[in-house]
C-alpha positions as a Python dict, from the first residue, in 0.01 Angstrom:
ca = {
    (1, 'X'): (0, 0, 0),
    (2, 'X'): (183, -331, 36),
    (3, 'X'): (64, -590, 287),
    (4, 'X'): (239, -584, 626),
    (5, 'X'): (525, -825, 681),
    (6, 'X'): (452, -1149, 861),
    (7, 'X'): (798, -1145, 1018),
    (8, 'X'): (1032, -850, 1053),
    (9, 'X'): (1338, -738, 1245),
    (10, 'X'): (1443, -385, 1333),
    (11, 'X'): (1805, -305, 1419),
    (12, 'X'): (1848, -660, 1546),
    (13, 'X'): (2165, -723, 1743),
    (14, 'X'): (2312, -1022, 1919),
    (15, 'X'): (2640, -1075, 2101),
    (16, 'X'): (2815, -1381, 2233),
    (17, 'X'): (2996, -1215, 2522),
    (18, 'X'): (3196, -934, 2367),
    (19, 'X'): (3173, -1074, 2014),
    (20, 'X'): (2904, -916, 1793),
    (21, 'X'): (2721, -1164, 1571),
    (22, 'X'): (2425, -963, 1441),
    (23, 'X'): (2457, -586, 1402),
    (24, 'X'): (2161, -368, 1310),
    (25, 'X'): (1998, -638, 1095),
    (26, 'X'): (1671, -538, 925),
    (27, 'X'): (1445, -793, 761),
    (28, 'X'): (1095, -805, 616),
    (29, 'X'): (933, -1126, 497),
    (30, 'X'): (573, -1153, 376),
    (31, 'X'): (325, -1435, 355),
    (32, 'X'): (372, -1622, 31),
    (33, 'X'): (741, -1531, 12),
    (34, 'X'): (1058, -1735, 60),
    (35, 'X'): (1407, -1609, 141),
    (36, 'X'): (1733, -1804, 111),
    (37, 'X'): (2007, -1673, 340),
    (38, 'X'): (2369, -1750, 258),
    (39, 'X'): (2683, -1673, 453),
    (40, 'X'): (3008, -1823, 565),
    (41, 'X'): (3033, -2033, 881),
    (42, 'X'): (2996, -1806, 1183),
    (43, 'X'): (2814, -1535, 988),
    (44, 'X'): (2513, -1554, 1222),
    (45, 'X'): (2264, -1751, 1011),
    (46, 'X'): (2173, -1998, 1285),
    (47, 'X'): (2160, -1721, 1545),
    (48, 'X'): (1910, -1531, 1331),
    (49, 'X'): (1688, -1837, 1294),
    (50, 'X'): (1699, -1914, 1666),
    (51, 'X'): (1591, -1559, 1747),
    (52, 'X'): (1303, -1585, 1499),
    (53, 'X'): (1209, -1921, 1653),
    (54, 'X'): (1195, -1750, 1999),
    (55, 'X'): (1480, -1968, 2127),
    (56, 'X'): (1721, -1674, 2174),
    (57, 'X'): (1654, -1320, 2288),
    (58, 'X'): (1832, -1043, 2097),
    (59, 'X'): (2072, -820, 2287),
    (60, 'X'): (1946, -522, 2090),
    (61, 'X'): (1664, -432, 1854),
    (62, 'X'): (1359, -654, 1813),
    (63, 'X'): (1200, -922, 1595),
    (64, 'X'): (826, -931, 1528),
    (65, 'X'): (562, -1177, 1409),
    (66, 'X'): (259, -989, 1280),
    (67, 'X'): (396, -684, 1466),
    (68, 'X'): (398, -873, 1798),
    (69, 'X'): (747, -874, 1957),
    (70, 'X'): (890, -1224, 1961),
    (71, 'X'): (1046, -1148, 2298),
    (72, 'X'): (700, -1103, 2456),
    (73, 'X'): (701, -1373, 2723),
    (74, 'X'): (325, -1362, 2777),
    (75, 'X'): (260, -1460, 2415),
    (76, 'X'): (551, -1698, 2358),
    (77, 'X'): (342, -2016, 2357),
    (78, 'X'): (96, -1866, 2108),
    (79, 'X'): (376, -1736, 1886),
    (80, 'X'): (555, -2072, 1880),
    (81, 'X'): (241, -2244, 1754),
    (82, 'X'): (266, -2026, 1443),
    (83, 'X'): (631, -2114, 1375),
    (84, 'X'): (792, -2431, 1240),
    (85, 'X'): (1165, -2470, 1297),
    (86, 'X'): (1412, -2722, 1158),
    (87, 'X'): (1749, -2692, 1333),
    (88, 'X'): (2076, -2883, 1312),
    (89, 'X'): (1936, -3106, 1588),
    (90, 'X'): (1653, -3324, 1459),
    (91, 'X'): (1455, -3308, 1788),
    (92, 'X'): (1348, -3665, 1717),
    (93, 'X'): (1326, -3949, 1968),
    (94, 'X'): (1542, -4221, 1818),
    (95, 'X'): (1378, -4515, 1998),
    (96, 'X'): (1032, -4411, 1879),
    (97, 'X'): (907, -4489, 1530),
    (98, 'X'): (859, -4222, 1266),
    (99, 'X'): (484, -4231, 1320),
    (100, 'X'): (516, -4209, 1699),
    (101, 'X'): (746, -3908, 1669),
    (102, 'X'): (500, -3719, 1453),
    (103, 'X'): (204, -3814, 1672),
    (104, 'X'): (391, -3689, 1979),
    (105, 'X'): (451, -3346, 1827),
    (106, 'X'): (103, -3334, 1676),
    (107, 'X'): (-47, -3388, 2023),
    (108, 'X'): (183, -3125, 2170),
    (109, 'X'): (57, -2869, 1919),
    (110, 'X'): (-307, -2976, 1948),
    (111, 'X'): (-333, -3080, 1582),
    (112, 'X'): (-677, -3198, 1471),
    (113, 'X'): (-708, -3525, 1276),
    (114, 'X'): (-361, -3624, 1390),
    (115, 'X'): (-353, -3964, 1224),
    (116, 'X'): (-443, -3822, 883),
    (117, 'X'): (-204, -3529, 914),
    (118, 'X'): (87, -3752, 1015),
    (119, 'X'): (15, -3997, 734),
    (120, 'X'): (10, -3713, 481),
    (121, 'X'): (344, -3581, 601),
    (122, 'X'): (510, -3923, 601),
    (123, 'X'): (407, -3966, 237),
    (124, 'X'): (520, -3613, 154),
    (125, 'X'): (873, -3681, 282),
    (126, 'X'): (873, -4025, 118),
    (127, 'X'): (882, -4230, 437),
    (128, 'X'): (568, -4426, 360),
    (129, 'X'): (640, -4792, 436),
    (130, 'X'): (895, -4696, 704),
    (131, 'X'): (656, -4521, 940),
    (132, 'X'): (668, -4800, 1199),
    (133, 'X'): (1046, -4836, 1202),
    (134, 'X'): (1244, -4679, 1489),
    (135, 'X'): (1426, -4360, 1398),
    (136, 'X'): (1757, -4503, 1522),
    (137, 'X'): (1753, -4730, 1215),
    (138, 'X'): (1718, -4437, 974),
    (139, 'X'): (2000, -4287, 769),
    (140, 'X'): (2091, -3923, 826),
    (141, 'X'): (1896, -3821, 518),
    (142, 'X'): (1586, -4009, 634),
    (143, 'X'): (1609, -3848, 976),
    (144, 'X'): (1641, -3508, 807),
    (145, 'X'): (1324, -3571, 607),
    (146, 'X'): (1136, -3683, 918),
    (147, 'X'): (1259, -3376, 1108),
    (148, 'X'): (1118, -3161, 829),
    (149, 'X'): (781, -3334, 868),
    (150, 'X'): (802, -3267, 1242),
    (151, 'X'): (860, -2896, 1176),
    (152, 'X'): (550, -2883, 952),
    (153, 'X'): (315, -3105, 1154),
    (154, 'X'): (115, -2811, 1297),
    (155, 'X'): (88, -2630, 960),
    (156, 'X'): (286, -2321, 1074),
    (157, 'X'): (260, -1980, 908),
    (158, 'X'): (635, -1913, 936),
    (159, 'X'): (875, -2192, 837),
    (160, 'X'): (1240, -2161, 946),
    (161, 'X'): (1487, -2417, 809),
    (162, 'X'): (1854, -2429, 903),
    (163, 'X'): (2053, -2601, 626),
    (164, 'X'): (1758, -2820, 519),
    (165, 'X'): (1951, -2977, 227),
    (166, 'X'): (2221, -3113, 457),
    (167, 'X'): (2251, -3492, 436),
    (168, 'X'): (2005, -3529, 150),
    (169, 'X'): (2080, -3719, -168),
    (170, 'X'): (2003, -3551, -505),
    (171, 'X'): (1653, -3702, -529),
    (172, 'X'): (1558, -3594, -177),
    (173, 'X'): (1709, -3247, -239),
    (174, 'X'): (1497, -3210, -551),
    (175, 'X'): (1186, -3316, -357),
    (176, 'X'): (1265, -3065, -84),
    (177, 'X'): (1314, -2793, -343),
    (178, 'X'): (966, -2865, -479),
    (179, 'X'): (822, -2846, -127),
    (180, 'X'): (996, -2512, -59),
    (181, 'X'): (834, -2374, -372),
    (182, 'X'): (493, -2511, -272),
    (183, 'X'): (483, -2371, 83),
    (184, 'X'): (473, -2002, -24),
    (185, 'X'): (197, -2087, -273),
    (186, 'X'): (-6, -2193, 29),
    (187, 'X'): (55, -1858, 197),
    (188, 'X'): (349, -1959, 417),
    (189, 'X'): (652, -1740, 475),
    (190, 'X'): (972, -1944, 444),
    (191, 'X'): (1324, -1851, 551),
    (192, 'X'): (1601, -2103, 506),
    (193, 'X'): (1979, -2097, 529),
    (194, 'X'): (2203, -2284, 291),
    (195, 'X'): (2552, -2318, 148),
    (196, 'X'): (2405, -2439, -182),
    (197, 'X'): (2388, -2117, -386),
    (198, 'X'): (2239, -2275, -697),
    (199, 'X'): (1972, -2466, -508),
    (200, 'X'): (1876, -2165, -297),
    (201, 'X'): (1854, -1936, -598),
    (202, 'X'): (1645, -2194, -779),
    (203, 'X'): (1368, -2219, -519),
    (204, 'X'): (1357, -1890, -323),
    (205, 'X'): (1184, -1565, -418),
    (206, 'X'): (1473, -1366, -267),
    (207, 'X'): (1833, -1439, -185),
    (208, 'X'): (2045, -1263, 75),
    (209, 'X'): (2402, -1285, 204),
    (210, 'X'): (2467, -1230, 573),
    (211, 'X'): (2799, -1056, 627),
    (212, 'X'): (2934, -843, 906),
    (213, 'X'): (2621, -901, 1112),
    (214, 'X'): (2372, -766, 856),
    (215, 'X'): (2253, -829, 502),
    (216, 'X'): (2524, -713, 264),
    (217, 'X'): (2327, -849, -33),
    (218, 'X'): (1949, -887, -69),
    (219, 'X'): (1793, -927, -412),
    (220, 'X'): (1486, -1078, -580),
    (221, 'X'): (1554, -1401, -766),
    (222, 'X'): (1454, -1258, -1102),
    (223, 'X'): (1718, -984, -1066),
    (224, 'X'): (1997, -1222, -968),
    (225, 'X'): (2205, -1456, -1182),
    (226, 'X'): (2394, -1749, -1036),
    (227, 'X'): (2718, -1594, -1161),
    (228, 'X'): (2638, -1264, -990),
    (229, 'X'): (2546, -1438, -665),
    (230, 'X'): (2866, -1645, -669),
    (231, 'X'): (3073, -1331, -734),
    (232, 'X'): (2903, -1141, -452),
    (233, 'X'): (2950, -1431, -212),
    (234, 'X'): (3317, -1470, -305),
    (235, 'X'): (3378, -1097, -267),
    (236, 'X'): (3223, -1085, 79),
    (237, 'X'): (3401, -1403, 189),
    (238, 'X'): (3728, -1252, 72),
    (239, 'X'): (3668, -959, 305),
    (240, 'X'): (3617, -1194, 598),
    (241, 'X'): (3238, -1218, 581),
}
């Protein structure tokens, strides 16, 4: 018998007014597994991540973390401590330094040995030497790397990343790719969205394409070629995915 999923959705639906965004979406993601989700703009990728981050409530179906409904208000604070989320907004305070930003979030999550944890993360995202500079002086790529450190500061079990390669130069993208491969080795479940098919296929255990409100393509990396993924993506986009 396979281990239970860390995160799952069952017949997940979401509407913006009368417009359906997610329709009957089913997902299972285990500890030690990473999933790259592709899809055209407006396909619902960000909506899915925000539901899994407990920031949106589905209009139908349910999402679960360790079989606990993510919509359970009584457990929301506990559930959020197990989730790390990188969104299009950095959630950084621009007038604070990089170190102060991480310490703020570390305190909020009750992280032990905060100074050591923050120092480790600043080195991991290659911001050592800039830790005492205000964030407003950082480039977009540097802010993106610091926002990633913020999302990981409490060592979450589920890591959700919305377009994490956005704004990164090739060296930083390569470093992020290495990190995304390392997190599952440490037992984390990782779900990230991307428009970079080759990069996503290179680092994720599974790749999926969101189309028509559900997964129209979901395949293990070892069963998927870049050419096949590109063809599937182009076919779905041509049908208005």
